C-alpha cells in the first residue's frame, strides 16, 4: 500500500507539474529544471525522472525501508499541494498581470 501511494503521488506530481509549467510557473527543483531545459521533450524528461524515482522507491520497499517511504510520501503530498497552489497563484497573477 505504501508503494502504491508513492506511485500515485508520482503520477499526481507529474500531472500537477505539467499543469503549472503550462501556466508559466517555473520548476522549483533545480535537478528537474535542468533536465527540462536540456530536453527537446520536457514532458518525457519529467516522466523519466519519475520512473527513476519509482525504481528507487521499489528498491526501498523491497529492502524493508517502509518508514522511509512513508516520509517520502508526506514530502510528495506536500509537493502536489504546492503545485496546485503555484498553479492557482500563477493563473491569478497572469490574469491580473
PDB file of C-alpha atoms in Angstrom:
ATOM      1  CA  UNK A   1       0.000   0.000   0.000  1.00  0.00           C
ATOM      2  CA  UNK A   2       2.869   2.390   0.782  1.00  0.00           C
ATOM      3  CA  UNK A   3       4.484   1.766  -2.606  1.00  0.00           C
ATOM      4  CA  UNK A   4       1.126   2.174  -4.365  1.00  0.00           C
ATOM      5  CA  UNK A   5       0.636   5.509  -2.590  1.00  0.00           C
ATOM      6  CA  UNK A   6       4.108   6.576  -3.710  1.00  0.00           C
ATOM      7  CA  UNK A   7       3.320   5.698  -7.328  1.00  0.00           C
ATOM      8  CA  UNK A   8       0.002   7.583  -7.166  1.00  0.00           C
ATOM      9  CA  UNK A   9       1.773  10.615  -5.711  1.00  0.00           C
ATOM     10  CA  UNK A  10       4.347  10.477  -8.518  1.00  0.00           C
ATOM     11  CA  UNK A  11       1.553  10.476 -11.095  1.00  0.00           C
ATOM     12  CA  UNK A  12      -0.168  13.393  -9.351  1.00  0.00           C
ATOM     13  CA  UNK A  13       3.137  15.269  -9.061  1.00  0.00           C
ATOM     14  CA  UNK A  14       3.802  14.737 -12.772  1.00  0.00           C
ATOM     15  CA  UNK A  15       0.347  15.953 -13.772  1.00  0.00           C
ATOM     16  CA  UNK A  16       0.378  18.981 -11.486  1.00  0.00           C
ATOM     17  CA  UNK A  17       3.938  19.862 -12.567  1.00  0.00           C
ATOM     18  CA  UNK A  18       2.916  19.750 -16.226  1.00  0.00           C
ATOM     19  CA  UNK A  19      -0.124  21.866 -15.365  1.00  0.00           C
ATOM     20  CA  UNK A  20       1.845  24.587 -13.616  1.00  0.00           C
ATOM     21  CA  UNK A  21       4.555  24.580 -16.287  1.00  0.00           C
ATOM     22  CA  UNK A  22       1.813  25.052 -18.879  1.00  0.00           C
ATOM     23  CA  UNK A  23       0.600  28.039 -16.855  1.00  0.00           C
ATOM     24  CA  UNK A  24       4.033  29.677 -16.848  1.00  0.00           C
ATOM     25  CA  UNK A  25       5.200  28.751 -13.351  1.00  0.00           C
ATOM     26  CA  UNK A  26       8.886  27.750 -13.196  1.00  0.00           C
ATOM     27  CA  UNK A  27      10.004  24.369 -11.844  1.00  0.00           C
ATOM     28  CA  UNK A  28      11.417  24.723  -8.332  1.00  0.00           C
ATOM     29  CA  UNK A  29      13.575  21.585  -8.221  1.00  0.00           C
ATOM     30  CA  UNK A  30      16.955  22.501  -9.757  1.00  0.00           C
ATOM     31  CA  UNK A  31      17.648  18.956 -10.987  1.00  0.00           C
ATOM     32  CA  UNK A  32      14.282  18.637 -12.714  1.00  0.00           C
ATOM     33  CA  UNK A  33      14.550  22.208 -14.015  1.00  0.00           C
ATOM     34  CA  UNK A  34      17.921  21.353 -15.624  1.00  0.00           C
ATOM     35  CA  UNK A  35      16.522  18.154 -17.147  1.00  0.00           C
ATOM     36  CA  UNK A  36      13.543  20.053 -18.553  1.00  0.00           C
ATOM     37  CA  UNK A  37      15.785  22.769 -20.008  1.00  0.00           C
ATOM     38  CA  UNK A  38      18.070  20.266 -21.742  1.00  0.00           C
ATOM     39  CA  UNK A  39      15.313  18.119 -23.201  1.00  0.00           C
ATOM     40  CA  UNK A  40      13.581  18.532 -26.543  1.00  0.00           C
ATOM     41  CA  UNK A  41      10.557  16.929 -24.876  1.00  0.00           C
ATOM     42  CA  UNK A  42      10.224  18.261 -21.320  1.00  0.00           C
ATOM     43  CA  UNK A  43       7.274  16.000 -20.572  1.00  0.00           C
ATOM     44  CA  UNK A  44       9.354  12.936 -21.390  1.00  0.00           C
ATOM     45  CA  UNK A  45      12.209  14.192 -19.199  1.00  0.00           C
ATOM     46  CA  UNK A  46       9.773  14.549 -16.313  1.00  0.00           C
ATOM     47  CA  UNK A  47       8.341  11.062 -16.897  1.00  0.00           C
ATOM     48  CA  UNK A  48      11.846   9.554 -16.976  1.00  0.00           C
ATOM     49  CA  UNK A  49      12.694  11.259 -13.675  1.00  0.00           C
ATOM     50  CA  UNK A  50       9.501   9.870 -12.137  1.00  0.00           C
ATOM     51  CA  UNK A  51      10.232   6.359 -13.423  1.00  0.00           C
ATOM     52  CA  UNK A  52      13.659   6.587 -11.797  1.00  0.00           C
ATOM     53  CA  UNK A  53      12.013   7.705  -8.533  1.00  0.00           C
ATOM     54  CA  UNK A  54       9.596   4.764  -8.707  1.00  0.00           C
ATOM     55  CA  UNK A  55      12.517   2.373  -9.293  1.00  0.00           C
ATOM     56  CA  UNK A  56      14.268   3.758  -6.197  1.00  0.00           C
ATOM     57  CA  UNK A  57      11.062   3.506  -4.169  1.00  0.00           C
ATOM     58  CA  UNK A  58      10.584  -0.093  -5.282  1.00  0.00           C
ATOM     59  CA  UNK A  59      14.114  -0.870  -4.118  1.00  0.00           C
ATOM     60  CA  UNK A  60      13.416   0.835  -0.780  1.00  0.00           C
ATOM     61  CA  UNK A  61      10.151  -1.094  -0.379  1.00  0.00           C
ATOM     62  CA  UNK A  62      11.737  -4.441  -1.222  1.00  0.00           C
ATOM     63  CA  UNK A  63      14.586  -3.807   1.196  1.00  0.00           C
ATOM     64  CA  UNK A  64      12.176  -3.069   4.059  1.00  0.00           C
ATOM     65  CA  UNK A  65      12.572   0.703   4.236  1.00  0.00           C
ATOM     66  CA  UNK A  66       8.869   1.370   4.609  1.00  0.00           C
ATOM     67  CA  UNK A  67       9.407   4.152   7.153  1.00  0.00           C
ATOM     68  CA  UNK A  68      11.467   5.993   4.563  1.00  0.00           C
ATOM     69  CA  UNK A  69       8.685   5.578   2.005  1.00  0.00           C
ATOM     70  CA  UNK A  70       6.126   6.950   4.461  1.00  0.00           C
ATOM     71  CA  UNK A  71       8.252  10.064   4.969  1.00  0.00           C
ATOM     72  CA  UNK A  72       8.822  10.495   1.234  1.00  0.00           C
ATOM     73  CA  UNK A  73       5.076  10.102   0.640  1.00  0.00           C
ATOM     74  CA  UNK A  74       4.426  13.006   3.005  1.00  0.00           C
ATOM     75  CA  UNK A  75       7.025  15.056   1.131  1.00  0.00           C
ATOM     76  CA  UNK A  76       5.452  14.341  -2.255  1.00  0.00           C
ATOM     77  CA  UNK A  77       1.947  15.005  -0.930  1.00  0.00           C
ATOM     78  CA  UNK A  78       3.231  18.439   0.091  1.00  0.00           C
ATOM     79  CA  UNK A  79       4.803  18.867  -3.374  1.00  0.00           C
ATOM     80  CA  UNK A  80       1.490  18.084  -5.057  1.00  0.00           C
ATOM     81  CA  UNK A  81      -0.276  20.577  -2.785  1.00  0.00           C
ATOM     82  CA  UNK A  82       2.414  23.171  -3.580  1.00  0.00           C
ATOM     83  CA  UNK A  83       1.993  22.556  -7.317  1.00  0.00           C
ATOM     84  CA  UNK A  84      -1.749  23.177  -7.048  1.00  0.00           C
ATOM     85  CA  UNK A  85      -1.182  26.397  -5.081  1.00  0.00           C
ATOM     86  CA  UNK A  86       1.509  27.549  -7.548  1.00  0.00           C
ATOM     87  CA  UNK A  87      -0.861  26.911 -10.452  1.00  0.00           C
ATOM     88  CA  UNK A  88      -3.662  28.917  -8.857  1.00  0.00           C
ATOM     89  CA  UNK A  89      -1.343  31.783  -7.917  1.00  0.00           C
ATOM     90  CA  UNK A  90       0.258  31.694 -11.365  1.00  0.00           C
ATOM     91  CA  UNK A  91      -3.136  31.902 -13.035  1.00  0.00           C
ATOM     92  CA  UNK A  92      -4.277  34.767 -10.795  1.00  0.00           C
ATOM     93  CA  UNK A  93      -1.037  36.656 -11.380  1.00  0.00           C
ATOM     94  CA  UNK A  94      -1.265  36.127 -15.148  1.00  0.00           C
ATOM     95  CA  UNK A  95      -4.931  37.142 -15.235  1.00  0.00           C
ATOM     96  CA  UNK A  96      -4.376  40.351 -13.250  1.00  0.00           C
ATOM     97  CA  UNK A  97      -0.928  40.930 -14.854  1.00  0.00           C
TER      98      UNK A  97
END
